[in-house]
Tab-separated table of C-alpha atoms and ligand atoms in Angstrom:
chain	number	residue	atom	x	y	z
X	14	MET	CA	-56.141	-143.767	238.651
X	15	ASN	CA	-53.583	-141.987	240.786
X	16	GLU	CA	-53.350	-144.780	243.382
X	17	ASN	CA	-52.000	-147.140	240.696
X	18	LYS	CA	-49.129	-144.818	239.937
X	19	THR	CA	-45.785	-144.986	241.666
X	20	GLN	CA	-44.560	-142.019	243.635
X	21	GLY	CA	-42.126	-141.206	240.847
X	22	GLN	CA	-44.880	-141.300	238.227
X	23	GLN	CA	-47.042	-138.997	240.299
X	24	LEU	CA	-44.144	-136.623	240.795
X	25	LEU	CA	-43.444	-136.680	237.073
X	26	ASP	CA	-47.100	-135.809	236.332
X	27	LYS	CA	-46.850	-132.892	238.698
X	28	LEU	CA	-43.480	-131.448	237.703
X	29	ASN	CA	-42.891	-132.357	234.102
X	30	PHE	CA	-43.932	-130.138	231.157
X	31	LYS	CA	-45.324	-132.229	228.350
X	32	LEU	CA	-46.948	-131.298	225.041
X	33	LYS	CA	-50.468	-132.598	224.564
X	34	ASN	CA	-51.980	-134.072	221.429
X	35	ALA	CA	-55.059	-131.907	221.001
X	36	TRP	CA	-57.033	-134.638	219.204
X	37	GLU	CA	-56.597	-136.922	222.206
X	38	LYS	CA	-57.495	-134.220	224.697
X	39	THR	CA	-60.575	-132.920	222.890
X	40	GLU	CA	-64.073	-134.295	223.338
X	41	GLU	CA	-65.955	-135.691	220.329
X	42	VAL	CA	-68.491	-132.877	220.295
X	43	GLU	CA	-65.693	-130.278	220.196
X	44	LYS	CA	-63.922	-132.199	217.444
X	45	ALA	CA	-67.125	-132.062	215.408
X	46	LYS	CA	-67.220	-128.303	215.963
X	47	ALA	CA	-63.631	-128.051	214.727
X	48	PHE	CA	-64.571	-129.839	211.507
X	49	GLU	CA	-67.581	-127.574	211.069
X	50	PHE	CA	-65.508	-124.454	211.738
X	51	CYS	CA	-62.959	-125.509	209.124
X	52	GLN	CA	-65.671	-126.133	206.551
X	53	GLU	CA	-66.475	-122.412	206.689
X	54	TYR	CA	-62.795	-121.549	206.823
X	55	LYS	CA	-62.157	-123.392	203.561
X	56	THR	CA	-65.016	-121.571	201.852
X	57	PHE	CA	-63.651	-118.267	203.125
X	58	LEU	CA	-60.154	-119.041	201.807
X	59	HIS	CA	-61.602	-119.518	198.355
X	60	LYS	CA	-63.306	-116.108	198.498
X	61	ALA	CA	-60.287	-114.299	199.910
X	62	LYS	CA	-57.109	-115.251	198.055
X	63	THR	CA	-55.706	-111.720	198.028
X	64	ASP	CA	-55.426	-108.824	200.478
X	65	ARG	CA	-58.100	-106.837	198.645
X	66	GLU	CA	-60.506	-109.772	198.577
X	67	PHE	CA	-59.937	-110.399	202.269
X	68	GLU	CA	-60.765	-106.778	203.044
X	69	ALA	CA	-63.922	-106.925	200.964
X	70	GLU	CA	-65.015	-109.931	203.050
X	71	VAL	CA	-64.106	-108.090	206.274
X	72	GLU	CA	-66.299	-105.162	205.276
X	73	LYS	CA	-69.192	-107.440	204.376
X	74	LEU	CA	-68.984	-109.448	207.601
X	75	ALA	CA	-68.509	-106.310	209.711
X	76	LYS	CA	-71.663	-104.719	208.303
X	77	GLN	CA	-73.645	-107.956	208.708
X	78	ASN	CA	-72.603	-108.079	212.347
X	79	GLY	CA	-73.601	-104.551	213.262
X	80	PHE	CA	-70.251	-102.785	212.906
X	81	ILE	CA	-70.371	-99.125	211.882
X	82	SER	CA	-67.589	-97.450	209.935
X	83	MET	CA	-65.423	-94.992	211.841
X	84	GLU	CA	-66.076	-92.377	209.138
X	85	GLN	CA	-69.816	-92.690	209.636
X	86	ILE	CA	-69.510	-92.224	213.395
X	87	ARG	CA	-67.285	-89.200	212.917
X	88	LYS	CA	-69.703	-87.596	210.458
X	89	SER	CA	-72.743	-88.213	212.653
X	90	ASN	CA	-71.009	-86.608	215.670
X	91	LYS	CA	-71.939	-89.639	217.756
X	92	LYS	CA	-69.854	-90.705	220.739
X	93	LEU	CA	-68.612	-94.244	221.170
X	94	VAL	CA	-70.243	-96.081	224.049
X	95	PRO	CA	-69.666	-99.601	225.438
X	96	GLY	CA	-71.115	-102.278	223.202
X	97	MET	CA	-70.642	-100.322	219.975
X	98	LYS	CA	-68.772	-101.971	217.142
X	99	VAL	CA	-66.648	-99.993	214.706
X	100	TYR	CA	-64.438	-100.689	211.719
X	101	HIS	CA	-62.111	-98.862	209.392
X	102	ILE	CA	-60.958	-100.106	205.998
X	103	ASN	CA	-57.668	-98.610	204.853
X	104	ARG	CA	-57.229	-98.275	201.063
X	105	LYS	CA	-59.048	-101.573	200.464
X	106	LYS	CA	-55.978	-103.457	201.743
X	107	SER	CA	-55.904	-103.361	205.514
X	108	ALA	CA	-58.504	-102.984	208.251
X	109	VAL	CA	-59.015	-102.348	211.938
X	110	LEU	CA	-62.111	-103.332	213.865
X	111	GLY	CA	-63.090	-102.628	217.448
X	112	VAL	CA	-65.711	-103.683	219.972
X	113	ILE	CA	-66.027	-101.039	222.674
X	114	GLY	CA	-65.664	-102.334	226.223
X	115	LYS	CA	-66.887	-100.907	229.503
X	116	ALA	CA	-63.483	-99.946	230.920
X	117	PRO	CA	-62.053	-96.462	230.244
X	118	ILE	CA	-59.958	-96.439	227.089
X	119	ARG	CA	-56.925	-95.064	229.005
X	120	GLU	CA	-56.656	-98.469	230.684
X	121	GLY	CA	-55.690	-99.927	227.325
X	122	VAL	CA	-57.213	-102.179	224.708
X	123	ASN	CA	-56.654	-105.819	223.824
X	124	ILE	CA	-55.422	-106.203	220.279
X	125	ILE	CA	-55.111	-109.192	217.996
X	126	GLY	CA	-53.214	-108.469	214.805
X	127	ALA	CA	-52.623	-110.635	211.775
X	128	HIS	CA	-51.606	-110.132	208.173
X	129	ILE	CA	-53.812	-110.783	205.179
X	130	ASP	CA	-51.199	-110.798	202.404
X	131	SER	CA	-49.479	-114.010	201.318
X	132	PRO	CA	-46.491	-114.772	199.108
X	133	ARG	CA	-47.532	-114.749	195.462
X	134	ILE	CA	-46.451	-113.610	192.014
X	135	ASP	CA	-47.286	-110.065	190.913
X	136	MET	CA	-47.621	-108.912	187.352
X	137	LYS	CA	-45.098	-106.292	186.229
X	138	GLN	CA	-46.398	-102.898	185.093
X	139	ASN	CA	-45.487	-103.524	181.436
X	140	PRO	CA	-46.139	-107.247	181.364
X	141	ILE	CA	-47.349	-108.304	177.920
X	142	TYR	CA	-44.935	-109.618	175.279
X	143	GLU	CA	-44.901	-112.093	172.428
X	144	ASP	CA	-42.271	-114.745	171.819
X	145	THR	CA	-42.309	-117.770	169.499
X	146	GLY	CA	-46.003	-117.376	168.713
X	147	MET	CA	-47.056	-117.174	172.337
X	148	VAL	CA	-47.993	-114.305	174.605
X	149	LEU	CA	-46.458	-114.271	178.054
X	150	LEU	CA	-46.708	-111.893	180.990
X	151	LYS	CA	-43.675	-110.648	182.897
X	152	THR	CA	-43.893	-111.013	186.667
X	153	HIS	CA	-42.089	-110.070	189.851
X	154	TYR	CA	-42.649	-112.383	192.776
X	155	TYR	CA	-43.902	-111.008	196.102
X	156	GLY	CA	-42.526	-112.254	199.424
X	157	GLY	CA	-40.376	-115.271	200.138
X	158	ILE	CA	-41.200	-117.973	197.620
X	159	LYS	CA	-39.292	-121.049	196.485
X	160	LYS	CA	-39.656	-120.337	192.766
X	161	TYR	CA	-39.581	-123.962	191.652
X	162	GLN	CA	-42.867	-124.570	193.516
X	163	TRP	CA	-44.751	-122.132	191.286
X	164	VAL	CA	-44.126	-123.659	187.854
X	165	THR	CA	-46.418	-126.212	186.133
X	166	ILE	CA	-49.400	-125.561	188.398
X	167	PRO	CA	-52.708	-123.913	187.434
X	168	LEU	CA	-52.669	-120.235	188.355
X	169	SER	CA	-55.358	-117.550	188.576
X	170	ILE	CA	-55.162	-113.802	188.169
X	171	HIS	CA	-56.810	-111.607	190.808
X	172	GLY	CA	-56.685	-107.873	191.161
X	173	VAL	CA	-57.640	-104.478	189.934
X	174	ILE	CA	-56.955	-102.373	186.836
X	175	VAL	CA	-57.376	-98.615	187.186
X	176	LYS	CA	-58.078	-96.986	183.840
X	177	ALA	CA	-56.932	-93.550	182.695
X	178	ASP	CA	-60.365	-92.057	183.495
X	179	GLY	CA	-59.997	-93.214	187.123
X	180	SER	CA	-62.556	-96.009	186.929
X	181	SER	CA	-61.410	-99.417	188.052
X	182	ILE	CA	-62.147	-102.978	187.087
X	183	ASN	CA	-61.963	-105.986	189.350
X	184	VAL	CA	-60.374	-108.980	187.725
X	185	VAL	CA	-60.713	-112.610	188.808
X	186	ILE	CA	-59.826	-115.214	186.188
X	187	GLY	CA	-59.221	-118.870	186.921
X	188	GLU	CA	-61.562	-119.577	189.823
X	189	ASP	CA	-64.787	-120.456	188.022
X	190	GLU	CA	-65.029	-123.973	186.573
X	191	THR	CA	-65.480	-122.510	183.081
X	192	ASP	CA	-62.587	-120.021	183.420
X	193	PRO	CA	-59.246	-120.630	181.758
X	194	VAL	CA	-56.210	-120.842	184.036
X	195	PHE	CA	-52.636	-119.741	183.474
X	196	THR	CA	-49.321	-121.388	184.139
X	197	ILE	CA	-45.561	-120.959	184.218
X	198	THR	CA	-43.825	-123.686	182.238
X	199	ASP	CA	-40.787	-125.761	183.213
X	200	LEU	CA	-38.188	-127.605	181.201
X	201	LEU	CA	-38.675	-131.289	180.353
X	202	PRO	CA	-36.250	-133.601	182.208
X	203	HIS	CA	-34.828	-134.820	178.875
X	204	LEU	CA	-33.306	-131.390	178.195
X	205	ALA	CA	-32.686	-130.300	181.749
X	206	ALA	CA	-29.111	-131.569	182.152
X	207	ASP	CA	-27.758	-128.066	182.780
X	208	GLN	CA	-30.734	-126.941	184.871
X	209	MET	CA	-30.542	-129.966	187.152
X	210	GLN	CA	-26.948	-129.183	188.014
X	211	LYS	CA	-27.907	-125.760	189.333
X	212	LYS	CA	-28.707	-124.881	192.926
X	213	MET	CA	-32.421	-125.117	193.709
X	214	SER	CA	-32.529	-121.342	194.191
X	215	GLU	CA	-31.197	-120.852	190.658
X	216	GLY	CA	-32.925	-123.636	188.686
X	217	ILE	CA	-35.896	-121.344	188.124
X	218	THR	CA	-35.045	-117.659	187.877
X	219	GLY	CA	-37.115	-114.617	188.833
X	220	GLU	CA	-37.091	-113.313	185.266
X	221	GLY	CA	-38.046	-116.792	184.103
X	222	LEU	CA	-41.395	-116.697	185.920
X	223	ASN	CA	-43.340	-115.627	182.823
X	224	LEU	CA	-47.005	-116.494	182.687
X	225	LEU	CA	-48.382	-118.274	179.609
X	226	PHE	CA	-51.290	-116.126	178.446
X	227	GLY	CA	-52.295	-116.994	174.848
X	228	SER	CA	-51.354	-118.245	171.401
X	229	ILE	CA	-53.886	-117.284	168.688
X	230	PRO	CA	-52.619	-114.676	166.164
X	231	TYR	CA	-54.654	-111.701	164.966
X	232	ASN	CA	-55.515	-112.231	161.318
X	233	ASP	CA	-53.474	-109.521	159.564
X	234	GLU	CA	-50.310	-110.243	157.590
X	235	LYS	CA	-48.990	-106.689	158.067
X	236	ILE	CA	-48.781	-106.959	161.857
X	237	LYS	CA	-45.607	-108.140	163.626
X	238	ASP	CA	-46.737	-109.347	167.063
X	239	LYS	CA	-50.033	-110.840	165.969
X	240	VAL	CA	-50.703	-112.925	169.075
X	241	LYS	CA	-50.098	-109.953	171.313
X	242	LEU	CA	-52.497	-107.827	169.267
X	243	ASN	CA	-55.137	-110.533	169.483
X	244	ILE	CA	-54.739	-110.692	173.270
X	245	LEU	CA	-54.884	-106.888	173.566
X	246	ASN	CA	-58.031	-106.969	171.467
X	247	LEU	CA	-59.627	-109.635	173.668
X	248	LEU	CA	-58.690	-107.685	176.807
X	249	HIS	CA	-60.200	-104.554	175.304
X	250	GLU	CA	-63.405	-106.369	174.364
X	251	LYS	CA	-63.815	-107.889	177.807
X	252	TYR	CA	-62.558	-105.109	180.113
X	253	GLY	CA	-62.272	-102.028	177.894
X	254	VAL	CA	-58.590	-101.721	178.833
X	255	LEU	CA	-55.573	-100.549	176.848
X	256	GLU	CA	-52.026	-101.829	177.280
X	257	GLU	CA	-51.153	-98.606	179.120
X	258	ASP	CA	-53.774	-99.362	181.786
X	259	PHE	CA	-51.557	-102.121	183.198
X	260	ILE	CA	-49.278	-99.412	184.562
X	261	SER	CA	-51.987	-98.607	187.118
X	262	ALA	CA	-52.968	-102.182	187.833
X	263	GLU	CA	-52.322	-104.547	190.729
X	264	LEU	CA	-52.692	-108.029	189.327
X	265	GLU	CA	-51.739	-110.894	191.564
X	266	ILE	CA	-51.083	-114.432	190.409
X	267	VAL	CA	-52.149	-117.106	192.873
X	268	PRO	CA	-52.769	-120.874	192.737
X	269	SER	CA	-56.190	-121.614	191.269
X	270	PHE	CA	-56.944	-124.713	193.279
X	271	LYS	CA	-59.433	-124.652	196.136
X	272	ALA	CA	-58.859	-125.369	199.810
X	273	LYS	CA	-59.153	-129.121	200.456
X	274	ASP	CA	-59.296	-131.607	203.280
X	275	VAL	CA	-56.004	-133.462	203.500
X	276	GLY	CA	-55.491	-136.978	204.906
X	277	PHE	CA	-57.692	-140.072	204.910
X	278	ASP	CA	-59.092	-138.908	208.253
X	279	LYS	CA	-59.629	-135.410	206.801
X	280	SER	CA	-57.823	-133.951	209.801
X	281	LEU	CA	-55.822	-131.342	207.886
X	282	VAL	CA	-56.521	-128.378	205.651
X	283	GLY	CA	-54.480	-127.861	202.494
X	284	ALA	CA	-54.755	-124.451	200.840
X	285	TYR	CA	-52.925	-121.495	199.412
X	286	GLY	CA	-52.485	-118.436	201.637
X	287	GLN	CA	-52.962	-119.967	205.084
X	288	ASP	CA	-49.991	-117.848	206.200
X	289	ASP	CA	-51.560	-115.821	207.580
X	290	ARG	CA	-55.228	-116.190	206.727
X	291	VAL	CA	-55.530	-119.033	209.221
X	292	CYS	CA	-54.837	-116.494	211.974
X	293	SER	CA	-56.555	-113.486	210.415
X	294	TYR	CA	-59.699	-115.541	209.815
X	295	THR	CA	-59.791	-117.025	213.324
X	296	ALA	CA	-59.139	-113.579	214.863
X	297	LEU	CA	-61.870	-111.990	212.763
X	298	LYS	CA	-64.349	-114.757	213.635
X	299	ALA	CA	-63.541	-114.398	217.331
X	300	LEU	CA	-64.061	-110.633	217.188
X	301	LEU	CA	-67.431	-111.004	215.481
X	302	ASP	CA	-68.488	-113.103	218.486
X	303	MET	CA	-67.482	-110.416	221.032
X	304	ASP	CA	-70.175	-108.860	223.166
X	305	ASN	CA	-70.351	-107.264	226.566
X	306	ILE	CA	-66.619	-107.137	227.241
X	307	SER	CA	-64.788	-105.089	229.825
X	308	LYS	CA	-61.710	-103.986	227.844
X	309	THR	CA	-62.121	-102.768	224.283
X	310	ALA	CA	-61.185	-105.442	221.735
X	311	VAL	CA	-59.297	-104.391	218.615
X	312	CYS	CA	-58.498	-106.536	215.580
X	313	ILE	CA	-55.978	-105.250	213.059
X	314	LEU	CA	-55.501	-106.974	209.714
X	315	THR	CA	-52.611	-105.618	207.686
X	316	ASP	CA	-51.080	-105.972	204.262
X	317	LYS	CA	-47.390	-106.075	203.190
X	318	GLU	CA	-46.164	-108.293	206.053
X	319	GLU	CA	-44.474	-110.594	203.567
X	320	ILE	CA	-42.299	-107.735	202.334
X	321	GLY	CA	-41.537	-106.164	205.720
X	322	SER	CA	-44.834	-104.590	206.909
X	323	VAL	CA	-43.963	-101.466	204.936
X	324	GLY	CA	-46.086	-98.708	203.412
X	325	ASN	CA	-49.340	-97.061	204.385
X	326	THR	CA	-51.223	-100.373	204.503
X	327	GLY	CA	-48.623	-102.375	206.451
X	328	ALA	CA	-48.227	-102.801	210.218
X	329	GLU	CA	-45.483	-100.180	210.324
X	330	SER	CA	-47.962	-97.507	209.205
X	331	THR	CA	-49.948	-95.213	211.509
X	332	LEU	CA	-53.104	-97.277	210.924
X	333	LEU	CA	-53.314	-98.730	214.437
X	334	GLU	CA	-52.238	-95.528	216.196
X	335	ASN	CA	-54.806	-93.515	214.276
X	336	PHE	CA	-57.521	-96.020	215.099
X	337	ILE	CA	-56.657	-95.925	218.808
X	338	ALA	CA	-56.600	-92.108	218.666
X	339	SER	CA	-60.057	-92.192	217.063
X	340	LEU	CA	-61.332	-94.510	219.811
X	341	CYS	CA	-60.002	-92.077	222.433
X	342	TYR	CA	-61.353	-89.010	220.656
X	343	LEU	CA	-64.784	-90.416	219.826
X	344	GLY	CA	-65.208	-92.140	223.175
X	345	ASN	CA	-64.601	-89.126	225.407
X	346	GLU	CA	-66.033	-85.639	225.869
X	347	THR	CA	-62.581	-84.086	225.742
X	348	TYR	CA	-59.498	-85.378	224.015
X	349	ASN	CA	-55.789	-84.892	224.313
X	350	GLU	CA	-52.843	-86.735	222.793
X	351	MET	CA	-51.881	-88.287	226.143
X	352	MET	CA	-55.005	-90.440	226.088
X	353	THR	CA	-53.737	-92.243	223.006
X	354	ARG	CA	-50.239	-92.607	224.483
X	355	GLU	CA	-51.597	-93.915	227.788
X	356	CYS	CA	-53.945	-96.296	226.036
X	357	LEU	CA	-51.129	-97.739	223.922
X	358	ALA	CA	-48.814	-98.120	226.918
X	359	ASN	CA	-51.520	-100.089	228.737
X	360	SER	CA	-52.492	-102.248	225.774
X	361	LYS	CA	-51.793	-105.922	225.121
X	362	MET	CA	-51.539	-107.690	221.818
X	363	LEU	CA	-51.405	-111.137	220.331
X	364	SER	CA	-49.486	-111.018	217.074
X	365	ALA	CA	-51.358	-113.779	215.330
X	366	ASP	CA	-49.174	-115.596	212.850
X	367	VAL	CA	-48.224	-119.080	211.796
X	368	ASN	CA	-45.221	-121.062	213.010
X	369	PRO	CA	-43.473	-123.790	210.986
X	370	GLY	CA	-44.413	-127.162	212.461
X	371	VAL	CA	-41.914	-130.008	212.612
X	372	ASP	CA	-41.989	-131.831	209.280
X	373	PRO	CA	-40.880	-135.508	209.398
X	374	ASN	CA	-39.569	-135.144	205.855
X	375	TYR	CA	-37.160	-132.399	206.847
X	376	GLU	CA	-35.497	-133.284	210.093
X	377	GLY	CA	-32.718	-131.250	211.536
X	378	VAL	CA	-33.768	-127.676	210.875
X	379	GLN	CA	-35.516	-127.244	214.215
X	380	ASP	CA	-34.741	-127.841	217.855
X	381	LYS	CA	-37.400	-130.463	218.558
X	382	ARG	CA	-37.718	-129.366	222.166
X	383	ASN	CA	-38.536	-125.827	221.087
X	384	ALA	CA	-40.492	-126.389	217.913
X	385	SER	CA	-44.195	-126.586	217.154
X	386	TYR	CA	-46.130	-129.648	216.025
X	387	LEU	CA	-49.338	-129.955	214.044
X	388	GLY	CA	-52.211	-131.005	216.280
X	389	LYS	CA	-50.640	-129.830	219.522
X	390	GLY	CA	-52.547	-126.608	219.951
X	391	LEU	CA	-51.879	-122.887	219.873
X	392	VAL	CA	-48.226	-122.051	219.289
X	393	ILE	CA	-46.777	-119.432	221.646
X	394	GLN	CA	-43.619	-117.871	220.297
X	395	LYS	CA	-41.813	-115.654	222.793
X	396	TYR	CA	-39.358	-114.251	220.295
X	397	THR	CA	-38.662	-114.028	216.597
X	398	GLY	CA	-35.573	-112.739	214.774
X	399	VAL	CA	-32.535	-114.275	213.171
X	400	ARG	CA	-28.974	-115.204	214.332
X	401	GLY	CA	-29.187	-114.141	217.959
X	402	LYS	CA	-32.806	-112.890	217.843
X	403	VAL	CA	-31.700	-109.915	215.731
X	404	GLY	CA	-34.541	-107.881	214.288
X	405	GLY	CA	-37.154	-109.819	216.207
X	406	SER	CA	-39.754	-109.113	218.799
X	407	ASP	CA	-39.296	-110.535	222.289
X	408	ALA	CA	-42.279	-110.709	224.634
X	409	ASN	CA	-41.876	-109.926	228.334
X	410	ALA	CA	-42.065	-112.901	230.699
X	411	GLU	CA	-44.805	-111.180	232.740
X	412	PHE	CA	-47.054	-110.940	229.695
X	413	ILE	CA	-46.454	-114.577	228.771
X	414	GLY	CA	-47.431	-115.431	232.325
X	415	GLU	CA	-50.732	-113.586	231.915
X	416	LEU	CA	-51.422	-115.315	228.625
X	417	ARG	CA	-50.577	-118.749	230.054
X	418	LYS	CA	-53.074	-118.188	232.834
X	419	ILE	CA	-55.851	-117.226	230.429
X	420	LEU	CA	-55.164	-120.257	228.241
X	421	ASN	CA	-54.916	-122.699	231.149
X	422	ASP	CA	-58.014	-121.289	232.875
X	423	ASN	CA	-59.961	-121.781	229.655
X	424	GLY	CA	-58.697	-125.289	228.921
X	425	ILE	CA	-56.884	-124.212	225.772
X	426	ILE	CA	-54.114	-126.523	224.614
X	427	TRP	CA	-50.910	-124.683	223.710
X	428	GLN	CA	-47.261	-125.321	222.911
X	429	PRO	CA	-44.187	-123.101	223.084
X	430	ALA	CA	-41.925	-122.826	220.044
X	431	GLU	CA	-39.372	-120.794	218.179
X	432	LEU	CA	-39.091	-120.649	214.405
X	433	GLY	CA	-36.140	-122.939	213.837
X	434	LYS	CA	-32.720	-124.052	215.002
X	435	VAL	CA	-30.394	-121.309	216.204
X	436	ASP	CA	-28.438	-119.947	213.202
X	437	GLN	CA	-30.503	-121.992	210.720
X	438	GLY	CA	-32.598	-119.034	209.647
X	439	GLY	CA	-35.378	-116.976	211.104
X	440	GLY	CA	-37.922	-114.336	210.413
X	441	GLY	CA	-40.236	-111.736	211.828
X	442	THR	CA	-43.895	-110.870	212.084
X	443	ILE	CA	-45.875	-107.677	212.677
X	444	ALA	CA	-45.165	-107.954	216.440
X	445	GLN	CA	-42.183	-105.597	216.590
X	446	TYR	CA	-43.983	-102.696	214.910
X	447	VAL	CA	-46.764	-102.690	217.477
X	448	ALA	CA	-44.346	-103.346	220.357
X	449	ASN	CA	-42.588	-100.114	219.333
X	450	LEU	CA	-45.770	-98.229	220.268
X	451	GLY	CA	-45.442	-99.398	223.864
X	452	VAL	CA	-47.850	-102.324	223.589
X	453	ASP	CA	-47.056	-105.693	225.214
X	454	VAL	CA	-46.936	-108.110	222.282
X	455	ILE	CA	-46.468	-111.839	221.854
X	456	ASP	CA	-46.619	-113.994	218.747
X	457	CYS	CA	-49.050	-116.864	218.804
X	458	GLY	CA	-50.894	-118.832	216.166
X	459	VAL	CA	-51.153	-122.053	214.219
X	460	ALA	CA	-48.445	-124.562	213.264
X	461	ILE	CA	-48.096	-124.998	209.515
X	462	LEU	CA	-46.277	-127.237	207.028
X	463	SER	CA	-45.036	-126.230	203.559
X	464	MET	CA	-45.220	-122.585	204.618
X	465	HIS	CA	-45.081	-120.072	201.737
X	466	SER	CA	-45.793	-122.816	199.202
X	467	PRO	CA	-48.842	-122.852	196.903
X	468	PHE	CA	-50.439	-125.513	199.155
X	469	GLU	CA	-49.858	-124.971	202.867
X	470	ILE	CA	-50.975	-127.518	205.471
X	471	THR	CA	-52.583	-126.896	208.870
X	472	SER	CA	-54.425	-129.064	211.401
X	473	LYS	CA	-58.156	-128.588	211.888
X	474	ILE	CA	-57.940	-128.996	215.643
X	475	ASP	CA	-55.256	-126.274	215.857
X	476	ILE	CA	-57.382	-123.891	213.799
X	477	TYR	CA	-60.345	-124.327	216.115
X	478	ILE	CA	-58.162	-124.037	219.218
X	479	CYS	CA	-56.654	-120.845	217.814
X	480	TYR	CA	-60.130	-119.340	217.383
X	481	LYS	CA	-61.037	-120.296	220.961
X	482	ALA	CA	-57.750	-118.892	222.282
X	483	TYR	CA	-58.263	-115.530	220.573
X	484	LYS	CA	-61.786	-115.396	221.956
X	485	ALA	CA	-60.554	-116.191	225.459
X	486	PHE	CA	-57.892	-113.470	225.224
X	487	TRP	CA	-60.465	-110.801	224.406
X	488	GLU	CA	-62.975	-112.042	226.942
X	489	ASN	CA	-60.622	-112.591	229.863
X	490	GLN	CA	-57.699	-110.220	229.586
X	491	GLN	CA	-58.001	-107.616	232.314
A	1	MN	MN1	-46.993	-114.834	208.470
A	2	MN	MN1	-45.079	-115.465	205.766
């Protein structure tokens, strides 16, 4: 073909950087694999709508794939040897998994980290009240949501109630076809003159996000809040809980619809919670495929990213450090603190998170030359932060160079991007917390539309590419 091109065209091919459409550059057989991969992904999303459910799936898959819990290894006084697979679940909300490589641990490990929490609506600790013959539940939203997106849609309740005797009950209502669902109501347009004049951020208020929960009164004239009593009675019959038990409950309200194919060509996935389950799922799948690697591969899946990676289950906790220390301690005859420090200083990490793709409906919020696009492969984001990169993580050029080489050598289609236009907004990921430990970190993941909404959109080809990229990172990073 080259001989038909002018000298200028040939020079352009050689020198110019151009984004590739991954559908065009992928062979039919690989495209079929992408569709197949996403079929499983959609099923997984339905099983793992909350952090706790995701962790339960992690534990199940880890055991099925020959991973042994860190606690078990410690108790048995065994030493870690290359090829062994270990996992640690932290308070049922975050997890770390590792596949032991042949290289000495001091030389560092290769980490992929993602978060498994998503924006949602949490139930308050004293939620149940009756008003105008209906029972509603008070809520407090979790993470950055646009409140107006969460009214008038079917919602499910997922979570756990810990009773006074210490026993706990898992709750999932709204997912089975025969289950009821819940909803937050909105005002009819006919009476919304005042509401419609308000700013979008104020049209629906935080204290207005009350969940409709029931309306049949208990049959007793002497009782005041009859509907509430009837609901309490039903809850007691079904779960054996008292109103006080809600104080020690974590009940999360999430969209009840299932993950779906989107588009006439079925090229996209629409689902709740793809930020960041699209990256945590692909990272987990890639790790389960790891075998016979030189550097130890570590996958960390944390909670609380959407509220700042805080607490003892978030990325800012000692979870990763402790896991690395355990790898050093259990993998060597003698142990000292410096092993952990050295290992961290020599480690590399992909902070696996989504990036907002350019949306043709909302032009102008991104710099199109430095933004991501659905269907154009793995998004590499050098830095995060807001107004002058403040509070972000900024990867070193040398590390980006290494990553570029791995991706190019393995035929993985990628695109560079930042979150949005300078001074338009911004955000962070878990990257900075791990970078603080001395690890080289870069953000990379999948482009997404309608991020943080009840129905987020991703491209199937990007999801599959992301999985292949994470695999290549673990297999090829020296
Ligand atoms: Mn995220
Ligand atoms: Mn997010």
